Amino acid sequence: MIKFDNVNKRYPGGHEALSGVSFHLEPGEMAFLTGHSGAGKSSLLKLIACIERASRGNVIIDGQNLTRLKNRHIPALRRKIGVVFQSHNLLYDRTVFDNVALPLIIAGYHQSEVGRRVRAALDKVGLLGKERLMPITLSGGEQQRVGIARAVVNRPPLLLADEPTGNLDPELSREIMGLFEQFNQVGVSVLIATHDHDLISRLDYRLLTLKQGKLEQGGRTSEMQVLKDKKNEI
Amino acid sequence: MRRNNTNNFNLDAQDGVITQKSHSRVNAYLTHHLWVLVSSLGVLWRTPLATLMTASVIGIALALPTGLHVLLQSVQQLSTGWEGTAQMSLFLKSDVPEKRILSLADKLRGWEGVSEVRYISREQALAEFREQSGFGGALDSLDENPLPAVLVLFPTVEAAEPIQMGLLLGKVQKLDSVDLAQLDMEWVRRLSGIIEVGKRGVLLLGGLLALAILLVVGNTIRLTILSRSQEIIVTKLIGATNGFIRRPFLYTGFWYGLMGAVLAWLLVAILLGLLGDPVNRLSFLYNSEFSLGGLDLETVAILLGSGIALGLLGSWLAVGRHLQAIEPS
């Protein structure tokens, strides 16, 4: 689903955010991406959503090489990717329903189908009763769930999340992670960037760690706790 | 939060028959356009004062050339009415005997482009003048009739054109008995010349004001785009095409243009209504049947059309220039 082949990302000014990154996320796989802030997590996600382009190497999403992707084909790529942001990125001048409906309207779904799918997505995240509210009246956790509903309403094969639990307490964070696991169980590929080690060490998924733009892989999230305990002992 | 059972969580649930789906896609596309059309009007409606101000600027800018155009049209109708009655007056030398005048008239009748020649003798001219001018008393004090005999020459319909009339004038001026030949159409030609200048002026003025409208609409749309940049970024991230993002702004420009054109229509109609009575009174004093024409269907259609076109073009330019700059980062 996601394939990075020796990818470099150098920003104007010479800062190299990613160097020689290669990995392959299989369809239906779920993985976590960790690393200190500035390690290149956001850059990596941006390359997947084609917000940035790789300086060198190939990024292949769902069989499509983004290096050669024409600008006018970017919207079609993004419709295949549901993105959940730390800052929610909701539109605060419209209702929860209209926020979640946006990807369907962009994709040109029929009105009746929009209503059905939006309600199904809101039901999944447990916000069915709040579709007529404005997002600003919701709590942080609820807003994040609106963002998740919007990311999945179009049934994308790939779900990206950038620090989805960044501003939430541990209880809410676990619920949000539970949602991602549920989507993964029905076949959606999921890649979550997070530095919430406490939370993901309770789960058992593939772990990708970025250190100064270089990728270390082969670990599992369940092994993280051990590392951390060791650190604490020292 | 409710924990959903993974079983009722099927993401790949229903999907209709493909043909039915593509048909409903087209439907959905049209519905979406209609929805954007109405909702962009709704957005404008929510800020009535700002909308009215922008629309008024466009309206006034459109009303000016439209009003002048209607005015010129009325004057032009007046002058074309007169062009048909073109005639040429040949004032004859006073020593030419009547017999020669009549034979000259016969000769002229045979000329190409001449349909009729009327002879006004010195006595007839005097009687006419006495009757019409009211200077009868002054004439009586003169020893002899000061008026020359006149041959009035009417051209055929084909020859009643400025160029042919000019040629004819040159020919009759060379005749021995003719003292002075005068083309009565001269001032009509001058008037139509003035109208031509006026038309060109209206066109240039219209062009300048059209440019102003483009700038007004463009700037208004630019501000709208900037105030909604967050929304644009989010919709781009979700996979909106440039066309999708452009649409509401284009329809906003459409509404500005339409509202401005309708306002201009109203303004011109009101102005013509206010001018109508005094103009009629004035033209009555001049024994003229001149009256201000109204806005005809063609003018209204052009007005509405150009208003809409300018609104669309203005927003298109603004959108094209500023939408590219707003990209997620």
XYZ file of C-alpha atoms in Angstrom:
563
model
C 0.000 0.000 0.000
C 2.843 2.343 0.911
C 6.282 1.732 -0.539
C 9.276 3.988 0.074
C 12.346 3.247 -1.980
C 15.505 5.009 -0.823
C 13.664 8.299 -0.346
C 15.415 11.576 0.394
C 13.703 14.789 1.295
C 15.780 17.934 1.334
C 14.131 21.280 1.990
C 15.262 24.498 0.372
C 18.038 25.727 2.616
C 19.731 22.368 2.786
C 17.974 20.750 5.751
C 17.661 17.042 5.025
C 14.471 15.789 6.693
C 14.631 12.230 5.352
C 17.592 10.326 4.013
C 17.577 6.910 2.419
C 14.187 5.883 3.803
C 12.881 2.538 2.543
C 9.952 0.546 3.864
C 6.851 -1.267 2.672
C 3.470 -1.187 4.349
C 1.378 -4.080 3.047
C -2.311 -3.613 2.209
C -4.335 -4.143 5.355
C -1.314 -3.614 7.612
C -1.235 -1.281 10.582
C 1.971 0.363 11.775
C 3.155 3.141 14.043
C 5.709 5.761 13.146
C 7.628 7.262 16.034
C 10.566 9.524 16.558
C 11.438 12.779 18.263
C 9.932 15.938 16.939
C 12.035 16.996 13.993
C 12.979 13.396 13.190
C 10.992 13.580 9.944
C 7.606 12.026 10.855
C 5.594 14.876 9.382
C 7.798 14.998 6.284
C 7.196 11.302 5.706
C 3.418 11.681 6.001
C 3.502 14.709 3.726
C 5.274 12.682 1.053
C 2.520 10.056 1.228
C -0.283 12.596 0.805
C 1.786 14.339 -1.894
C 1.816 17.577 0.065
C 5.573 17.485 -0.500
C 7.550 15.725 -3.186
C 10.548 13.529 -2.587
C 13.919 15.017 -3.537
C 15.205 11.580 -4.512
C 13.909 8.032 -4.564
C 10.411 6.710 -5.187
C 7.225 6.912 -3.149
C 4.643 4.425 -4.384
C 1.100 4.590 -3.004
C -1.397 1.927 -4.043
C 0.767 1.113 -7.068
C 1.077 4.761 -8.090
C 4.527 6.376 -8.239
C 4.160 9.846 -6.752
C 7.448 11.057 -8.205
C 5.839 11.133 -11.613
C 2.329 12.088 -10.441
C 0.983 15.116 -12.294
C -0.450 17.886 -10.152
C -3.913 17.406 -11.583
C -3.923 13.797 -10.403
C -3.167 14.701 -6.792
C -6.852 15.118 -5.784
C -7.626 11.572 -6.948
C -4.702 10.267 -4.872
C -5.837 12.131 -1.774
C -9.325 10.700 -2.048
C -7.767 7.284 -1.517
C -6.134 8.464 1.691
C -8.028 9.393 4.826
C -5.973 11.806 6.910
C -6.483 12.534 10.614
C -4.722 15.635 11.898
C -3.592 16.542 15.388
C -5.279 19.931 15.007
C -8.467 18.265 13.666
C -8.587 20.722 10.700
C -12.357 20.910 10.946
C -14.294 23.728 9.309
C -15.861 25.632 12.151
C -18.452 27.520 10.125
C -20.493 24.409 9.416
C -22.109 21.551 11.281
C -20.570 18.201 12.207
C -22.669 16.607 9.459
C -21.390 19.028 6.802
C -17.795 18.509 7.925
C -18.037 14.760 7.598
C -19.972 15.044 4.317
C -17.259 17.147 2.651
C -15.177 14.278 1.165
C -18.342 12.720 -0.288
C -19.478 15.996 -1.824
C -16.001 16.500 -3.284
C -16.153 13.013 -4.741
C -19.608 13.744 -6.199
C -21.827 11.357 -4.247
C -25.567 11.610 -4.503
C -27.390 13.452 -1.732
C -29.196 10.414 -0.356
C -25.991 8.407 -0.312
C -24.161 11.252 1.430
C -26.689 11.239 4.260
C -26.478 7.482 4.673
C -22.683 7.309 4.671
C -22.230 10.311 6.960
C -24.578 8.809 9.525
C -22.810 5.466 9.250
C -19.428 7.127 9.821
C -20.703 9.184 12.742
C -22.237 6.042 14.195
C -18.851 4.321 14.018
C -17.194 7.064 16.046
C -20.150 7.332 18.424
C -21.323 10.809 17.460
C -24.586 9.967 15.740
C -26.659 12.258 17.944
C -24.434 15.274 17.378
C -24.575 15.691 13.613
C -26.454 19.012 13.783
C -24.033 20.612 16.282
C -21.247 22.981 15.405
C -17.764 21.483 15.973
C -16.748 24.302 18.305
C -19.334 23.152 20.874
C -17.713 19.689 21.075
C -14.888 18.573 23.357
C -11.383 17.946 22.010
C -11.925 14.183 21.901
C -15.236 14.585 20.121
C -13.707 16.954 17.577
C -10.978 14.408 16.918
C -13.637 11.772 16.349
C -15.378 14.084 13.863
C -12.014 14.315 12.095
C -11.773 10.515 12.047
C -15.316 10.169 10.732
C -14.413 12.592 7.945
C -11.263 10.584 7.163
C -13.119 7.284 6.807
C -16.477 8.379 5.387
C -15.195 7.943 1.833
C -13.973 4.400 2.706
C -10.355 5.023 1.716
C -8.028 2.011 1.553
C -5.367 3.941 3.490
C -5.676 5.889 6.716
C -2.933 8.273 7.896
C -2.901 9.917 11.296
C -0.501 12.613 12.475
C -0.382 12.687 16.294
C -4.111 11.881 16.530
C -3.985 11.750 20.330
C -1.656 14.689 20.787
C -4.001 16.808 22.864
C -6.077 14.093 24.510
C -5.936 12.460 27.946
C -4.919 8.749 28.147
C -8.493 7.473 28.412
C -9.636 9.315 25.270
C -6.403 8.404 23.497
C -7.078 4.692 24.067
C -10.571 5.087 22.609
C -9.192 6.818 19.532
C -6.576 4.069 19.055
C -9.369 1.523 19.447
C -11.147 3.137 16.533
C -8.070 2.891 14.328
C -7.711 -0.775 15.247
C -11.317 -1.386 14.246
C -10.774 0.209 10.856
C -7.659 -1.905 10.393
C -9.636 -5.052 11.200
C -11.933 -4.440 8.235
C -8.994 -4.172 5.861
C -7.911 -0.536 5.935
C -4.154 0.062 5.918
C -3.271 2.358 8.792
C -0.143 4.397 9.488
C -0.087 6.453 12.669
C 2.631 8.929 13.581
C 2.822 9.425 17.331
C 5.228 10.005 20.177
C 2.795 8.622 22.750
C 4.992 5.633 23.681
C 2.933 4.796 26.744
C -0.139 4.272 24.666
C 1.261 2.226 21.786
C 3.457 0.018 23.923
C 0.237 -1.610 25.106
C -0.504 -2.605 21.510
C 1.274 -5.045 19.276
C 1.891 -3.569 15.852
C 4.816 -2.959 13.546
C 6.995 -0.051 14.597
C 8.863 2.348 12.337
C 11.255 4.678 14.127
C 12.775 7.766 12.587
C 16.032 9.083 13.953
C 17.378 12.238 12.340
C 15.791 11.407 9.028
C 16.896 7.750 8.972
C 14.461 4.905 9.422
C 14.967 2.028 11.862
C 12.535 -0.799 11.465
C 11.981 -4.365 12.498
C 10.609 -3.523 15.946
C 7.157 -4.059 17.423
C 5.304 -1.547 19.548
C 4.931 -4.128 22.295
C 8.713 -4.194 22.714
C 8.879 -0.474 23.437
C 7.921 -0.723 27.083
C 10.967 -2.855 27.691
C 13.270 -0.275 26.202
C 11.655 2.377 28.290
C 11.924 0.360 31.505
C 15.578 -0.213 30.793
C 16.065 3.491 30.351
C 14.349 4.145 33.640
C 16.650 1.715 35.414
C 19.691 3.507 34.125
C -18.261 6.545 23.688
C -19.973 3.489 22.384
C -17.800 0.550 21.443
C -18.948 -0.724 18.127
C -19.047 -4.354 17.307
C -16.610 -4.993 14.492
C -19.238 -7.080 12.709
C -21.528 -4.149 11.945
C -18.503 -2.262 10.795
C -18.307 -3.330 7.224
C -16.678 -0.616 5.152
C -17.406 -2.325 1.878
C -21.110 -2.710 2.401
C -23.495 -1.790 -0.388
C -22.592 -0.615 -3.847
C -25.263 -0.069 -6.461
C -25.342 -1.250 -10.044
C -22.603 0.520 -11.974
C -24.811 2.119 -14.643
C -27.189 3.375 -12.027
C -24.247 4.790 -10.162
C -22.785 6.698 -13.092
C -26.196 8.094 -13.884
C -26.595 9.302 -10.346
C -23.068 10.772 -10.498
C -24.165 13.095 -13.308
C -27.240 13.942 -11.305
C -25.152 14.572 -8.229
C -22.841 16.804 -10.263
C -25.747 18.978 -11.411
C -27.250 18.978 -7.946
C -23.908 20.078 -6.596
C -23.693 22.950 -9.088
C -27.188 24.074 -8.181
C -26.329 23.784 -4.507
C -23.172 25.886 -4.900
C -25.130 28.427 -6.950
C -27.735 28.802 -4.221
C -25.343 28.570 -1.286
C -22.993 31.205 -2.709
C -26.030 33.493 -2.962
C -26.819 32.579 0.639
C -23.312 33.567 1.716
C -23.712 36.953 0.024
C -27.153 37.343 1.570
C -25.691 36.968 5.043
C -23.638 40.145 4.577
C -26.238 42.294 2.824
C -24.514 45.648 3.277
C -21.134 44.560 1.914
C -22.840 42.738 -0.951
C -25.005 45.730 -1.785
C -21.995 48.038 -1.801
C -20.051 45.854 -4.216
C -23.112 45.322 -6.400
C -23.789 49.074 -6.389
C -20.304 49.912 -7.601
C -20.812 47.471 -10.468
C -24.333 48.786 -11.041
C -23.263 52.415 -11.320
C -20.334 51.510 -13.540
C -22.700 49.615 -15.866
C -25.469 52.241 -15.718
C -23.308 55.034 -17.074
C -22.523 53.544 -20.517
C -25.986 51.963 -20.711
C -27.730 55.288 -20.098
C -25.557 57.083 -22.641
C -26.198 54.304 -25.132
C -29.970 54.698 -24.769
C -29.622 58.469 -25.190
C -27.545 58.090 -28.345
C -29.997 55.553 -29.711
C -32.830 58.046 -29.332
C -30.881 60.803 -31.055
C -29.857 58.444 -33.811
C -33.447 57.435 -34.456
C -34.244 61.103 -34.829
C -31.516 61.654 -37.401
C -32.282 58.539 -39.454
C -35.851 59.799 -39.692
C -34.490 62.915 -41.337
C -31.964 61.326 -43.567
C -34.763 60.043 -45.803
C -35.905 63.564 -46.503
C -32.559 64.634 -47.901
C -32.871 67.409 -50.416
C -30.770 69.961 -52.193
C -31.622 73.606 -52.638
C -30.296 75.408 -55.713
C -30.473 79.163 -55.190
C -30.522 80.710 -58.654
C -28.972 83.931 -59.804
C -31.582 86.686 -59.727
C -31.112 87.645 -63.385
C -32.037 84.236 -64.751
C -35.390 84.380 -66.549
C -38.157 82.017 -65.554
C -38.109 80.276 -68.917
C -34.527 79.168 -68.467
C -35.261 78.078 -64.947
C -38.048 75.789 -66.116
C -35.882 74.247 -68.820
C -33.112 73.781 -66.291
C -35.599 71.996 -64.021
C -36.557 69.732 -66.908
C -32.891 69.041 -67.596
C -32.241 68.193 -63.979
C -35.206 65.790 -63.884
C -33.409 63.740 -66.489
C -30.281 63.402 -64.372
C -29.370 60.183 -62.720
C -30.206 60.063 -59.025
C -32.763 62.843 -59.225
C -36.329 61.808 -58.541
C -38.052 65.162 -58.477
C -37.365 68.846 -58.945
C -39.653 71.479 -57.465
C -39.581 75.055 -58.603
C -40.163 77.839 -56.088
C -40.440 81.173 -57.883
C -39.264 84.411 -56.292
C -42.895 85.395 -55.668
C -43.730 82.092 -54.064
C -40.658 82.301 -51.870
C -41.632 85.790 -50.802
C -45.191 84.741 -49.977
C -43.918 81.757 -48.024
C -41.455 83.861 -46.124
C -44.035 86.518 -45.368
C -46.387 83.857 -44.022
C -43.919 81.920 -41.904
C -41.390 84.389 -40.617
C -43.639 87.188 -39.415
C -41.288 89.745 -40.990
C -43.932 90.786 -43.512
C -43.774 94.432 -42.452
C -40.035 94.554 -42.935
C -40.394 93.101 -46.450
C -42.913 95.720 -47.424
C -40.358 98.432 -46.738
C -37.977 96.936 -49.307
C -38.144 98.130 -52.895
C -37.822 94.780 -54.526
C -38.064 91.102 -53.680
C -34.722 90.102 -52.118
C -35.357 86.403 -52.387
C -33.905 84.279 -55.205
C -35.795 81.634 -57.087
C -35.071 78.171 -55.834
C -35.019 74.738 -57.387
C -35.440 72.048 -54.775
C -33.910 68.811 -55.872
C -35.047 65.485 -54.337
C -32.733 62.513 -54.836
C -33.860 58.993 -55.569
C -33.750 56.608 -52.624
C -30.532 55.009 -53.874
C -28.842 58.371 -54.338
C -29.808 59.704 -50.891
C -26.416 58.857 -49.475
C -23.772 61.288 -48.331
C -21.232 60.363 -51.027
C -23.624 60.413 -54.001
C -25.249 63.563 -52.736
C -21.838 65.133 -52.513
C -21.100 64.246 -56.173
C -24.458 65.635 -57.246
C -23.768 68.818 -55.309
C -20.483 69.271 -57.144
C -22.232 68.881 -60.482
C -25.025 71.364 -59.864
C -22.628 73.925 -58.459
C -20.975 74.146 -61.877
C -24.228 75.146 -63.580
C -24.201 78.746 -64.842
C -27.531 79.803 -63.428
C -26.884 78.436 -59.969
C -25.699 80.986 -57.459
C -25.452 78.677 -54.506
C -26.277 75.025 -54.023
C -26.872 73.806 -50.541
C -27.213 70.297 -49.302
C -29.900 70.324 -46.600
C -28.577 67.028 -45.411
C -25.350 68.628 -44.306
C -26.362 69.118 -40.700
C -27.881 65.637 -40.564
C -24.503 64.321 -41.601
C -22.833 66.393 -38.963
C -25.264 65.086 -36.390
C -24.618 61.513 -37.385
C -20.921 62.297 -37.218
C -21.378 63.556 -33.680
C -23.340 60.409 -32.859
C -20.496 58.294 -34.216
C -18.084 60.139 -31.960
C -20.504 59.676 -29.064
C -20.811 55.954 -29.797
C -17.047 55.565 -29.842
C -16.893 57.530 -26.594
C -19.482 55.283 -24.950
C -17.567 52.250 -26.136
C -14.289 53.551 -24.690
C -15.981 54.635 -21.472
C -17.656 51.228 -21.286
C -14.275 49.557 -21.748
C -12.710 51.564 -18.959
C -15.624 50.912 -16.628
C -15.539 47.215 -17.521
C -11.920 47.225 -16.412
C -12.984 48.899 -13.177
C -15.633 46.228 -12.631
C -13.051 43.490 -13.191
C -10.834 45.086 -10.569
C -13.692 45.523 -8.070
C -14.927 41.950 -8.465
C -11.380 40.609 -8.513
C -10.458 42.392 -5.334
C -13.646 41.365 -3.534
C -13.106 37.745 -4.508
C -9.446 37.989 -3.510
C -10.452 39.052 -0.001
C -13.002 36.236 0.158
C -10.343 33.733 -0.875
C -7.903 34.999 1.748
C -10.534 34.863 4.494
C -11.329 31.277 3.534
C -7.767 30.044 3.018
C -8.046 27.545 5.883
C -11.108 26.012 4.293
C -9.339 25.867 0.936
C -6.360 24.075 2.473
C -8.553 21.524 4.236
C -10.609 20.784 1.130
C -7.420 20.414 -0.916
C -6.116 17.910 1.644
C -9.333 15.937 1.391
C -8.891 15.651 -2.364
C -10.831 18.553 -3.801
C -9.932 19.431 -7.371
C -9.122 23.013 -8.296
C -12.426 23.100 -10.148
C -14.322 22.193 -6.997
C -12.576 24.900 -4.997
C -12.951 27.482 -7.754
C -16.681 26.910 -8.157
C -18.144 28.808 -5.182
C -15.938 31.816 -5.965
C -16.977 31.818 -9.615
C -20.622 31.658 -8.653
C -20.059 34.506 -6.194
C -18.642 36.547 -9.078
C -21.651 35.533 -11.167
C -24.034 36.834 -8.507
C -22.125 40.103 -8.115
C -22.279 40.631 -11.875
C -25.968 39.768 -12.115
C -26.900 41.928 -9.132
C -24.853 44.823 -10.509
C -26.508 44.498 -13.922
C -30.004 44.413 -12.413
C -29.158 47.473 -10.325
C -27.879 49.227 -13.457
C -31.116 48.329 -15.226
C -33.127 49.858 -12.394
C -30.925 52.959 -12.280
C -31.203 53.596 -16.024
C -34.950 52.989 -15.978
C -35.358 55.462 -13.120
C -33.130 58.053 -14.794
C -35.005 57.728 -18.091
C -38.280 58.043 -16.234
C -37.104 61.219 -14.525
C -35.730 62.708 -17.780
C -38.688 61.665 -19.936
C -41.118 64.476 -19.089
C -38.727 67.433 -19.380
C -37.331 66.031 -22.635
C -40.832 65.683 -24.098
C -41.656 69.246 -23.092
C -38.445 70.499 -24.646
C -38.962 68.625 -27.900
C -42.551 69.927 -28.021
C -41.162 73.456 -27.881
C -38.996 72.601 -30.891
C -41.992 71.115 -32.728
C -40.162 67.837 -32.685
C -41.530 64.387 -32.115
C -38.336 63.411 -30.367
C -38.734 61.468 -27.164
C -36.377 59.371 -25.087
C -36.502 55.720 -25.947
C -36.717 53.154 -23.193
C -34.423 50.203 -22.565
C -35.148 47.747 -25.325
C -34.888 43.999 -24.874
C -31.573 43.799 -26.710
C -29.949 46.431 -24.511
C -31.199 44.728 -21.349
C -29.918 41.374 -22.597
C -26.504 42.864 -23.389
C -26.466 44.641 -20.018
C -27.271 41.474 -18.054
C -24.932 39.396 -20.197
C -21.969 41.722 -19.837
C -22.605 42.131 -16.103
C -22.530 38.370 -15.599
C -19.549 37.938 -17.918
C -17.551 40.632 -16.116
C -18.420 39.163 -12.718
C -17.337 35.705 -13.825
C -14.178 36.966 -15.520
C -13.202 39.105 -12.530
C -13.546 36.217 -10.121
C -11.844 33.861 -12.572
C -8.808 36.132 -12.697
C -8.702 36.486 -8.907
C -9.181 32.767 -8.329
C -6.581 31.821 -10.902
C -4.079 34.155 -9.336
C -4.634 33.428 -5.661
C -5.814 29.833 -5.465
C -2.497 28.460 -6.685
C -0.745 30.233 -3.827
C -2.834 28.483 -1.181
C -1.449 24.971 -0.821
C -1.315 22.750 2.233
C 2.115 22.614 3.832
